Short mmCIF file of C-alpha atoms in Angstrom, two decimals:
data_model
loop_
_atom_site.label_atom_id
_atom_site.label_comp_id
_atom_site.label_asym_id
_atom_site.label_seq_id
_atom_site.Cartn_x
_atom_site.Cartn_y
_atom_site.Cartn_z
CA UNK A 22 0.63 57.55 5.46
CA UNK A 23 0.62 60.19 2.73
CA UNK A 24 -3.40 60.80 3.04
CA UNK A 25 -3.28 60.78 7.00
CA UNK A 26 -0.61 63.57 6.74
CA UNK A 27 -2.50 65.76 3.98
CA UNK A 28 -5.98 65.14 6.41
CA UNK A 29 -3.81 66.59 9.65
CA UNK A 30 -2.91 69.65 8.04
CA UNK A 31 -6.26 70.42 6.55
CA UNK A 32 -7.36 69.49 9.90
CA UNK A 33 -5.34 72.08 11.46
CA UNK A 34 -5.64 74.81 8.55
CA UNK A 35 -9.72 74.54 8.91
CA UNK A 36 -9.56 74.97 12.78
CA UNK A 37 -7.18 78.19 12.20
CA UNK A 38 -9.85 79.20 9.23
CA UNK A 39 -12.97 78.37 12.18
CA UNK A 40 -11.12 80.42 15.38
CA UNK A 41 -10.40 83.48 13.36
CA UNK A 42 -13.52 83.67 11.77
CA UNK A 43 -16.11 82.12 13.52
CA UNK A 44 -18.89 82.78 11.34
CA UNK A 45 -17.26 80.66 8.61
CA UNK A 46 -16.97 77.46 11.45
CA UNK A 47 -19.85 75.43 10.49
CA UNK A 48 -18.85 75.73 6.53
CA UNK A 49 -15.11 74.60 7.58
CA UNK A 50 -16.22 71.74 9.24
CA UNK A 51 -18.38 70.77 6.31
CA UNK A 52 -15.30 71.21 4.13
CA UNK A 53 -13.57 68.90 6.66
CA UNK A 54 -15.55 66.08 6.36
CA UNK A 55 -16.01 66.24 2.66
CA UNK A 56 -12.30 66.34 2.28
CA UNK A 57 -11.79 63.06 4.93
CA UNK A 58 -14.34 61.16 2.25
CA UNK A 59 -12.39 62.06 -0.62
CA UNK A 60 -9.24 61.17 0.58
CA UNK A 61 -10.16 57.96 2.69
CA UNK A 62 -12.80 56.34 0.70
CA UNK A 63 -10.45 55.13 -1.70
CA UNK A 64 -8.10 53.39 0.29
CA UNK A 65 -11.20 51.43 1.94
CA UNK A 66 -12.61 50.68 -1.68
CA UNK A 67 -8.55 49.00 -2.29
CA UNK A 68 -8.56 47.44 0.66
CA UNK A 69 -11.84 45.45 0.60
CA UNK A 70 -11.01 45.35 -3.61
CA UNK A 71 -7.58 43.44 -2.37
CA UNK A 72 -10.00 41.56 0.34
CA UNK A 73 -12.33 40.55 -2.11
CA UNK A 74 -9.53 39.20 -4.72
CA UNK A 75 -7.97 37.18 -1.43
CA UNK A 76 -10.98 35.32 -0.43
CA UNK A 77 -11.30 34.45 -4.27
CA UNK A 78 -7.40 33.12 -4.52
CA UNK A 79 -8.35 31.28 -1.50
CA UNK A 80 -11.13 29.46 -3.08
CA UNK A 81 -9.23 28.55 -6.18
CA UNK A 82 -5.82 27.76 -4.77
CA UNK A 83 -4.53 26.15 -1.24
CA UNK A 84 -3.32 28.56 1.00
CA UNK A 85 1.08 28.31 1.46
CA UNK A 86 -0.08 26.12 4.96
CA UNK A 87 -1.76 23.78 3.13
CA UNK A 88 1.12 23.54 0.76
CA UNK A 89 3.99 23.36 3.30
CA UNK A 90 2.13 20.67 4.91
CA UNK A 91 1.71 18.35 2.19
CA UNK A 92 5.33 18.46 1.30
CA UNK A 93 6.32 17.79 4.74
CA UNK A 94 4.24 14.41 4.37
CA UNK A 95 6.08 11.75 3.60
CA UNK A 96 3.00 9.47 1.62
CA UNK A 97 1.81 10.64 -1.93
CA UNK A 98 -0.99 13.36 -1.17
CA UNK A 99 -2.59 15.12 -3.50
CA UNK A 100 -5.28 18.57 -2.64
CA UNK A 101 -8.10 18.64 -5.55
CA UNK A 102 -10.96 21.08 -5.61
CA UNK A 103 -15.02 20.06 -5.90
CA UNK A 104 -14.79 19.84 -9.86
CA UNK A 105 -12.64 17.03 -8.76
CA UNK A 106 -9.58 18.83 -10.22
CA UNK A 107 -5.86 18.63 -9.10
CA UNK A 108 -5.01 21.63 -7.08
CA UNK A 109 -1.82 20.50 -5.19
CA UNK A 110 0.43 17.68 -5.19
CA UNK A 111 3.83 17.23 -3.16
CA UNK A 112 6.88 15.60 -4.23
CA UNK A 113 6.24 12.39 -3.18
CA UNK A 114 3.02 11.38 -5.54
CA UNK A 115 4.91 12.46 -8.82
CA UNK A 116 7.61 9.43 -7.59
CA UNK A 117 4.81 7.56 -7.03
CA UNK A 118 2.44 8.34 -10.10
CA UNK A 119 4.66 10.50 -12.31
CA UNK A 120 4.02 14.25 -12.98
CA UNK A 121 0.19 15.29 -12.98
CA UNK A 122 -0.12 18.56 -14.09
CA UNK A 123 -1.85 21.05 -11.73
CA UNK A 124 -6.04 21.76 -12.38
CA UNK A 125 -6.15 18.75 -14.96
CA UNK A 126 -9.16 16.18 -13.79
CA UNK A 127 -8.21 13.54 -11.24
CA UNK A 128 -9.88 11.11 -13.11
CA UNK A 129 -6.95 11.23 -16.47
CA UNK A 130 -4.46 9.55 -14.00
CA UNK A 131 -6.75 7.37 -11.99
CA UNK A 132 -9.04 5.04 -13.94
CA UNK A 133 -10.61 3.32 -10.63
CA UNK A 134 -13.98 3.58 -10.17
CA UNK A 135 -13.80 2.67 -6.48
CA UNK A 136 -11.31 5.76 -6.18
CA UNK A 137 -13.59 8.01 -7.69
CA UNK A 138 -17.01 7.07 -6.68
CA UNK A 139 -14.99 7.29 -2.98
CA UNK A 140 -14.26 10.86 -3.75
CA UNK A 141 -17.50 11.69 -5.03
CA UNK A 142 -19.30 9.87 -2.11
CA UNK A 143 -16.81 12.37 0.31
CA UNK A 144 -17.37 15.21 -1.68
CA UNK A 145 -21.25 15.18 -1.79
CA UNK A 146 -21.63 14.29 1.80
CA UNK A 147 -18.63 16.63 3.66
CA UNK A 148 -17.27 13.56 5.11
CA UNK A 149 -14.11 11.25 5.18
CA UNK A 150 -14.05 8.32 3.08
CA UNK A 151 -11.85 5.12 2.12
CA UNK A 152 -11.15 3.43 -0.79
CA UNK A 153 -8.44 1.17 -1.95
CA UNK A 154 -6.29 1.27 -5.39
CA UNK A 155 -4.50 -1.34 -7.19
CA UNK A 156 -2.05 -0.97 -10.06
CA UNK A 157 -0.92 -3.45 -12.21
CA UNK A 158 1.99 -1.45 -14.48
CA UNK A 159 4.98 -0.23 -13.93
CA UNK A 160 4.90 -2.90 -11.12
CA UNK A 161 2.56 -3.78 -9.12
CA UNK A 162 1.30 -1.67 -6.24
CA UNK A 163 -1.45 -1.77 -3.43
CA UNK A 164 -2.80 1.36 -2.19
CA UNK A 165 -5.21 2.57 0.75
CA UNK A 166 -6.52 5.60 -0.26
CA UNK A 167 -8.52 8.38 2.12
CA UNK A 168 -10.14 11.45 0.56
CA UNK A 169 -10.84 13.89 3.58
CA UNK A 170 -12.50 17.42 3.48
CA UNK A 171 -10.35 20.05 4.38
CA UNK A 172 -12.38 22.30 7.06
CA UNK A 173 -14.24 25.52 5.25
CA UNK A 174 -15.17 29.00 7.47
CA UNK A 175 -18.56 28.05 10.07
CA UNK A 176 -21.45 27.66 7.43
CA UNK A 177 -19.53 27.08 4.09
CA UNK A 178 -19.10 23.88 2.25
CA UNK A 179 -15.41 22.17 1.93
CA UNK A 180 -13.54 23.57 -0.84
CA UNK A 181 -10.73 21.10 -1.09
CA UNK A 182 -10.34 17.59 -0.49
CA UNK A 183 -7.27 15.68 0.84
CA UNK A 184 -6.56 12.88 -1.06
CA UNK A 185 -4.22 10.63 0.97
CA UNK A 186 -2.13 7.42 -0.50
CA UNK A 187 -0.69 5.14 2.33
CA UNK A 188 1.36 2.32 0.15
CA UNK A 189 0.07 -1.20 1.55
CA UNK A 190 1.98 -3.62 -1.16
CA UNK A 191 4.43 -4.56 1.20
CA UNK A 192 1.74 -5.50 3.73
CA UNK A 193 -0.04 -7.38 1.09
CA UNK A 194 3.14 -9.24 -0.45
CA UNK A 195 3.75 -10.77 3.42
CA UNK A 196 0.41 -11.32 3.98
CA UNK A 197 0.01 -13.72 0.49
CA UNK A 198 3.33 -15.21 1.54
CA UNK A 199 2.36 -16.13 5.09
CA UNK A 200 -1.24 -17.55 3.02
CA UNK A 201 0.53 -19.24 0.23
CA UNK A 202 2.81 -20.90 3.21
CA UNK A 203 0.05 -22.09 5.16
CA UNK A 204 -1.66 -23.26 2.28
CA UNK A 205 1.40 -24.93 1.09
CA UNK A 206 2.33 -26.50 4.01
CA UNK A 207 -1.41 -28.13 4.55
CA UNK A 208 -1.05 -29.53 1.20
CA UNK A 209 2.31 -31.19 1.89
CA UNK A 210 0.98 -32.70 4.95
CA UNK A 211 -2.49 -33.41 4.05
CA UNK A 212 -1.07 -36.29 1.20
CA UNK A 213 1.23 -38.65 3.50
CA UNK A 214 -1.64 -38.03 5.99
CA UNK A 215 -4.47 -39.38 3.41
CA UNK A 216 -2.19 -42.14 2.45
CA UNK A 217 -1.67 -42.95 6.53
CA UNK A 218 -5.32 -43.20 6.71
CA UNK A 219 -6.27 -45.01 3.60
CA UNK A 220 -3.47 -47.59 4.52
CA UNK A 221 -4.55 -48.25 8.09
CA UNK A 222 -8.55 -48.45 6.79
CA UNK A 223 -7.04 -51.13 4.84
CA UNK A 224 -5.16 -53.15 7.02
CA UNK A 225 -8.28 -52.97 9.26
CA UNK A 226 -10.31 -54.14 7.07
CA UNK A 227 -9.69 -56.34 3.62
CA UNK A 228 -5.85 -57.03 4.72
CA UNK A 229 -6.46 -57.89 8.48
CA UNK A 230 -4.91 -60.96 7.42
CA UNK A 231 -2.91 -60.96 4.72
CA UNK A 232 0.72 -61.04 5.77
CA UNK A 233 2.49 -59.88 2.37
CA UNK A 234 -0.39 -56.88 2.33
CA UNK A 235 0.71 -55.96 5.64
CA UNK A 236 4.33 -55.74 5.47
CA UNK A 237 3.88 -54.01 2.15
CA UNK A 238 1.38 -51.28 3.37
CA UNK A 239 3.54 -50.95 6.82
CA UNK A 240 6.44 -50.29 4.88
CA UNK A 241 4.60 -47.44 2.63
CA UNK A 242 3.44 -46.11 6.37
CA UNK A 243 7.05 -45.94 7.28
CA UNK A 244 7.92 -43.74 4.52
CA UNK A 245 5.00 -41.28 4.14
CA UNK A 246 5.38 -41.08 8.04
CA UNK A 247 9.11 -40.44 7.57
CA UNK A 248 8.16 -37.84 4.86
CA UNK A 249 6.02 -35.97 7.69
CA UNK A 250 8.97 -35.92 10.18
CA UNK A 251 11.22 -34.21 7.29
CA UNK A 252 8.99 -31.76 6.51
CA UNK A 253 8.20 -30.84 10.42
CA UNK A 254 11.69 -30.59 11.60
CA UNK A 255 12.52 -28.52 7.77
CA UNK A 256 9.48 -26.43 8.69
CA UNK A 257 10.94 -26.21 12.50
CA UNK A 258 14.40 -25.60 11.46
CA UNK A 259 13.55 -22.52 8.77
CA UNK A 260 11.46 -20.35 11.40
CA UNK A 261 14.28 -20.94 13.86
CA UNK A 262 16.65 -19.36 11.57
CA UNK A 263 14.45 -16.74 10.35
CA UNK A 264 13.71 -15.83 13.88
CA UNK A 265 17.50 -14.89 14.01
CA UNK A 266 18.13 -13.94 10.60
CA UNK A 267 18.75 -10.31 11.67
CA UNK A 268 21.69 -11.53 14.50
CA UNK A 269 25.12 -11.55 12.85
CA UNK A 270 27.08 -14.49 13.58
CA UNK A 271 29.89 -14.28 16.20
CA UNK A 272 32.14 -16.94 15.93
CA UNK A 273 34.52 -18.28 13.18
CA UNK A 274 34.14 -21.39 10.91
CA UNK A 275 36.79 -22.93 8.38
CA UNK A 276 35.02 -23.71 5.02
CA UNK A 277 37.79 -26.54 4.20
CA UNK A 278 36.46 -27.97 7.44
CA UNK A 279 32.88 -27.61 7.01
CA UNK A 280 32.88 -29.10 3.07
CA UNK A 281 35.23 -31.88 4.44
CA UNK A 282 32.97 -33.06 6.83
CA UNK A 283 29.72 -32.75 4.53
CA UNK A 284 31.22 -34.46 1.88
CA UNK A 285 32.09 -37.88 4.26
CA UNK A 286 28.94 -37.49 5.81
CA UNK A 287 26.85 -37.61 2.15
CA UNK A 288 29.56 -39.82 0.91
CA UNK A 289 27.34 -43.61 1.29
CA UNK A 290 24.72 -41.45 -0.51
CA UNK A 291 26.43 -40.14 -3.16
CA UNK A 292 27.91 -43.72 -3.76
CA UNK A 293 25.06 -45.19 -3.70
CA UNK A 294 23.31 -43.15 -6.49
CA UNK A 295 27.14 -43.36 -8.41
CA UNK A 296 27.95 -40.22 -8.24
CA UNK A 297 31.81 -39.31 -7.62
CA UNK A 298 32.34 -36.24 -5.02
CA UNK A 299 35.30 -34.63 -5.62
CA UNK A 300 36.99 -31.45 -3.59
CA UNK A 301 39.22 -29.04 -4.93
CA UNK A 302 40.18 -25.89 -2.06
CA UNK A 303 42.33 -22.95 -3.00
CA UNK A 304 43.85 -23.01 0.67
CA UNK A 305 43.93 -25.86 3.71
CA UNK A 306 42.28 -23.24 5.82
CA UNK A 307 39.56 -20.28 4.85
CA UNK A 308 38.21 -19.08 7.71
CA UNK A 309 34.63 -16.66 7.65
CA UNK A 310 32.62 -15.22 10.48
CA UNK A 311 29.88 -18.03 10.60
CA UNK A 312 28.19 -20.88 12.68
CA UNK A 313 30.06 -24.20 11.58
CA UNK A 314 26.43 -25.88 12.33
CA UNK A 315 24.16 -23.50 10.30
CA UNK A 316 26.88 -23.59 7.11
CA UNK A 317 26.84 -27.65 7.22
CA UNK A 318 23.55 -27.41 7.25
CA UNK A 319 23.82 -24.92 3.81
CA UNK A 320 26.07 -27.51 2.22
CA UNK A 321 24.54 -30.49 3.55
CA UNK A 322 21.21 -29.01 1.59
CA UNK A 323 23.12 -27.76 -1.71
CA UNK A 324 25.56 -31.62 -2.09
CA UNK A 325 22.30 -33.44 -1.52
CA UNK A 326 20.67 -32.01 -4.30
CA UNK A 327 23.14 -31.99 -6.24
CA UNK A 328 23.53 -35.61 -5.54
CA UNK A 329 20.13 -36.21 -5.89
CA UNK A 330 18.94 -33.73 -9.36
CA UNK A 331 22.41 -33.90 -11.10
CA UNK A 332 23.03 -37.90 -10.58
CA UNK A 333 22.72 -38.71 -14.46
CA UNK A 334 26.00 -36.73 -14.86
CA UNK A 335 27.90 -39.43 -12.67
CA UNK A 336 30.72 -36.70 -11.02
CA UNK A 337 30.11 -33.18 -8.39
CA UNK A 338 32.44 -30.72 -7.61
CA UNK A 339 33.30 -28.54 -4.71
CA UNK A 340 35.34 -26.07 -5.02
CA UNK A 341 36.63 -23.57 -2.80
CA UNK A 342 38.32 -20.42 -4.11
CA UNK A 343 39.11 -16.54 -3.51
CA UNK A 344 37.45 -13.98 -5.99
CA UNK A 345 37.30 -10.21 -6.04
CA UNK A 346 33.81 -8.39 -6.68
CA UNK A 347 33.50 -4.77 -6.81
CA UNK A 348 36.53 -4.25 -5.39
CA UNK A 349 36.03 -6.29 -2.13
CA UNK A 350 37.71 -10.06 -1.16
CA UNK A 351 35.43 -12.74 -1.10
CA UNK A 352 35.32 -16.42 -0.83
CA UNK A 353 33.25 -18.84 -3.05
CA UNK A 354 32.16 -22.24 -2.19
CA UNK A 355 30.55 -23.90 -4.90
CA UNK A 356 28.83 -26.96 -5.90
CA UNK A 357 28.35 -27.98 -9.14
CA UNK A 358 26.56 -31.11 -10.98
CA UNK A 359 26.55 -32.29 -14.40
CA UNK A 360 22.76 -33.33 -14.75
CA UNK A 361 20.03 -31.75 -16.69
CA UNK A 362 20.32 -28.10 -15.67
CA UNK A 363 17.34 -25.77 -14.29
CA UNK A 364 15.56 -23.69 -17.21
CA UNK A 365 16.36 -20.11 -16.48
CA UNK A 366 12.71 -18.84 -15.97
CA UNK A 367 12.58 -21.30 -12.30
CA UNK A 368 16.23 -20.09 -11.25
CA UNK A 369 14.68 -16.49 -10.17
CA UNK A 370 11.91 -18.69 -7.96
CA UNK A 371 14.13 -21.59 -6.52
CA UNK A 372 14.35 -20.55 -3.04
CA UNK A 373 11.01 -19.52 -2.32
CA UNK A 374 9.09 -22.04 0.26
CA UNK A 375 7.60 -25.21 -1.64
CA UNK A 376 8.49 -24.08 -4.84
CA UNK A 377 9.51 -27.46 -7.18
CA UNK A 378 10.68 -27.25 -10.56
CA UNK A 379 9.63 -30.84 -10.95
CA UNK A 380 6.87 -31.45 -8.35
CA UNK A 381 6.39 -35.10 -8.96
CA UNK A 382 10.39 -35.83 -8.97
CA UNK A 383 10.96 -33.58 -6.15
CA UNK A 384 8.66 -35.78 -3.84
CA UNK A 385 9.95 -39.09 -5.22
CA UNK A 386 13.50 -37.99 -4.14
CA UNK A 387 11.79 -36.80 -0.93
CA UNK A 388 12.37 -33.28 -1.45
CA UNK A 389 10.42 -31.16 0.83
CA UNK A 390 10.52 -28.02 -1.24
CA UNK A 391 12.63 -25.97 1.86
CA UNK A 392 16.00 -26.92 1.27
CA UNK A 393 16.79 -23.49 -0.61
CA UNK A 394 14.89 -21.35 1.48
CA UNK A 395 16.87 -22.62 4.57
CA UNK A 396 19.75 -22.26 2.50
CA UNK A 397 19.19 -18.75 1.46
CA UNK A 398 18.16 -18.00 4.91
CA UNK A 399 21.42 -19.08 6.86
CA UNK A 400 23.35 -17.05 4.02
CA UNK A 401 21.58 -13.85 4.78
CA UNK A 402 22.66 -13.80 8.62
CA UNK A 403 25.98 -14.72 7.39
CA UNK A 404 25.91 -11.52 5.02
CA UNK A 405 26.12 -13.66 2.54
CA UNK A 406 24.15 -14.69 -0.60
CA UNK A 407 23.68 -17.61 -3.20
CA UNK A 408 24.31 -17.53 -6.67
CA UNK A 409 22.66 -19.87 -9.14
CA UNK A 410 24.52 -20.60 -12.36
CA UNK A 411 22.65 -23.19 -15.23
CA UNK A 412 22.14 -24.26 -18.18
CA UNK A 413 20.02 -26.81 -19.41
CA UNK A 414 21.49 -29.78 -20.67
CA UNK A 415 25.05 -28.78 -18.76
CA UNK A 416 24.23 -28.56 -14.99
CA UNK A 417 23.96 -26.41 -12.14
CA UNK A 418 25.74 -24.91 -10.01
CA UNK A 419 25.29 -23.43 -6.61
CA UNK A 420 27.91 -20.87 -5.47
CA UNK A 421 27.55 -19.52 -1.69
CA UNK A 422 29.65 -16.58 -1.58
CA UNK A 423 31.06 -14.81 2.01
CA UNK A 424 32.61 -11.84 3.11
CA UNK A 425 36.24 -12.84 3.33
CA UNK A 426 38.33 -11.90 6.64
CA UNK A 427 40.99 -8.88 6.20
CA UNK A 428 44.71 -11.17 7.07
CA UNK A 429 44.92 -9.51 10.67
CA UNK A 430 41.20 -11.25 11.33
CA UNK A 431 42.45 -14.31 9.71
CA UNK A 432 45.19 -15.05 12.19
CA UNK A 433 43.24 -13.65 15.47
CA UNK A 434 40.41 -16.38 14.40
CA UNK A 435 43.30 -18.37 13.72
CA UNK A 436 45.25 -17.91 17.11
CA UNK A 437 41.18 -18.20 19.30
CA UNK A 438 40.55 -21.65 17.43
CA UNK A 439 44.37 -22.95 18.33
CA UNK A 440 43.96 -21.58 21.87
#
């Protein structure tokens, strides 16, 4: 503003020199323009100098637009340069990979040589490319991984890349599970299935007429097809309730109920392997928001086993009792044998699908490996959750503990059952 002022008034002063004396006109105006060169040239020499040093902070650094969007992401990103150097990161890659400092290589955090032949491949060629990433430690984690050039002016090269981390370990977890299931559950079935077929070959064949053969083999039939029929309806009855898992129960069920029933109904069967089931309930009625059907069906599963795994120590209890944890009521039903106990590195895996402690024992007592999963399943619609307490050589027990009811939902269940 300064130099546009001083040029207007030597503008004007040179014109008043020119009209008064007009022989001296063509030497003012030569004076004019050498004085519009001195006093403009500089500001043009700044202004492409400050140009010039733009374009180059460009070419070093991300612009703020690049920046804002990256922190706006909410996946690890990371911007790095040609020299395959760390230019940018936003918040969400140091929780995922801890702090990387800015213009250190790419390659002292990330050791795969997928990753970085990916990144070379993308920037040699201009072009997007894929790779994935796993990592063992910490934990471990699953990563798909794009590196795509960010666009240059028409007729330059890309100057940074876009390095992209979408987190797939969830994906991959589910997708081993639903593989390990299938898996597991062809092996279950494929046994009783062999021994069906090896047993009928037979009885076709070598003891077409032996009577005692026969009734022997049919018998072992009976049971491996009875095995198949436990397994189907177990393997029926879990994706039924995970299919609802997320719907809260409605209705109201009395736990003193519930364990009274399961414990005549399992009664014969815990005579007959001498076991004693006794029952011990804080209360003649505890009521929880639950499906009566669904929890017999969690203590039918927990009293059997106990039955069944804890028989050498002759005696189960249920209990029933009120507890307080973190403040909040609750109500814990428990079941508790005195057999051999679970070794604490199996309790973490116990209710995962098919998973035996003792494989061969399991099957002898006709286990099916789903009990606990169902178990654990039911629980979580119930908003509730199962608690494994044992020690070898002492026992187990198996402690399903609910939500209790605030004493003005207690008596409105109470009053809706009565009515």
């Amino acid at each position: 503003m300064r130099r546009k002022r001083l040029t207007f008034i030597a503008a004007l002063s040179l014109l008043a020199l020119a009209l008064l004396h007009p022989n001296a006109a063509a030497t003012a105006a030569l004076v004019f323009v050498i004085l519009v060169l001195t006093v403009m040239w500089p500001a043009r020499e700044g202004a492409r100098r400050s140009e010039g040093d733009g374009r180059s902070s460009d070419q070093t650094w991300p612009d703020r637009g690049m920046k804002a969007v990256l922190e706006a992401l909410q996946e690890a990103a990371l911007i790095i340069d040609r020299d395959l150097l760390i230019r940018y990161r936003n918040p969400v890659s140091a929780v995922a990979f801890g702090n990387m400092a800015l213009a250190d290589p790419l390659s002292l955090r990330f050791r795969s040589p997928e990753l970085l032949a990916s990144i070379e491949t993308a920037i040699a060629n201009a072009v997007a490319t894929t790779a994935t990433l796993e990592e063992r430690r910490p934990i471990e984690r699953h990563w798909l991984v794009e590196v795509l050039p960010v666009p240059a002016p028409q007729g330059m090269q890309p100057i940074f890349f876009l390095v992209l981390f979408h987190d797939r370990t969830a994906e991959r977890r589910v997708e081993r599970m639903r593989s390990d299931f299938v898996a597991n559950a062809s092996h279950e079935l494929r046994t009783p299935l062999a021994s069906l077929s090896g047993f009928i070959e037979t009885l076709q064949g070598p003891a077409r007429d032996d009577p005692q053969a026969r009734d022997r083999f049919l018998a072992i039939m009976r049971e491996q097809a009875t095995r198949m029929s436990r397994l189907i309806d177990d393997l029926l009855s879990l994706s039924r309730i995970e299919m609802r898992r997320h719907v809260a129960p409605q209705s109201h069920a009395d736990l003193v109920a519930v364990l009274a029933k399961v414990r005549s109904q399992l009664k014969p069967l815990a005579e007959g392997l001498g076991v004693e089931l006794g029952f011990d309930s804080c209360e003649d009625h505890v009521l929880v928001v639950g499906d009566e059907d669904e929890l017999i069906q969690v203590f039918a599963n927990l009293i059997e086993n106990a039955c069944k795994y804890g028989s050498e120590g002759g005696r189960v209890e249920i209990t029933l009792q009120r507890a307080i944890e973190r403040g909040q009521a609750v109500v814990d039903a428990s079941v508790r044998d005195f057999g051999p106990g679970i070794p604490a590195e199996h309790v973490p895996r116990l209710t995962e699908r098919f998973y035996r402690v003792d494989v061969g024992n399991s099957r002898a007592k006709r286990g099916t490996g789903l009990g606990l999963s169902i178990v654990r399943n039911i629980l979580l619609r119930h908003r509730a959750r199962l608690i494994v307490d044992s020690v070898v050589g002492r026992g187990s027990t198996f402690t399903a503990r609910f939500p209790a009811l605030a004493e003005n939902d207690t008596e409105s269940a109470r009053l809706l059952e009565t009515s």
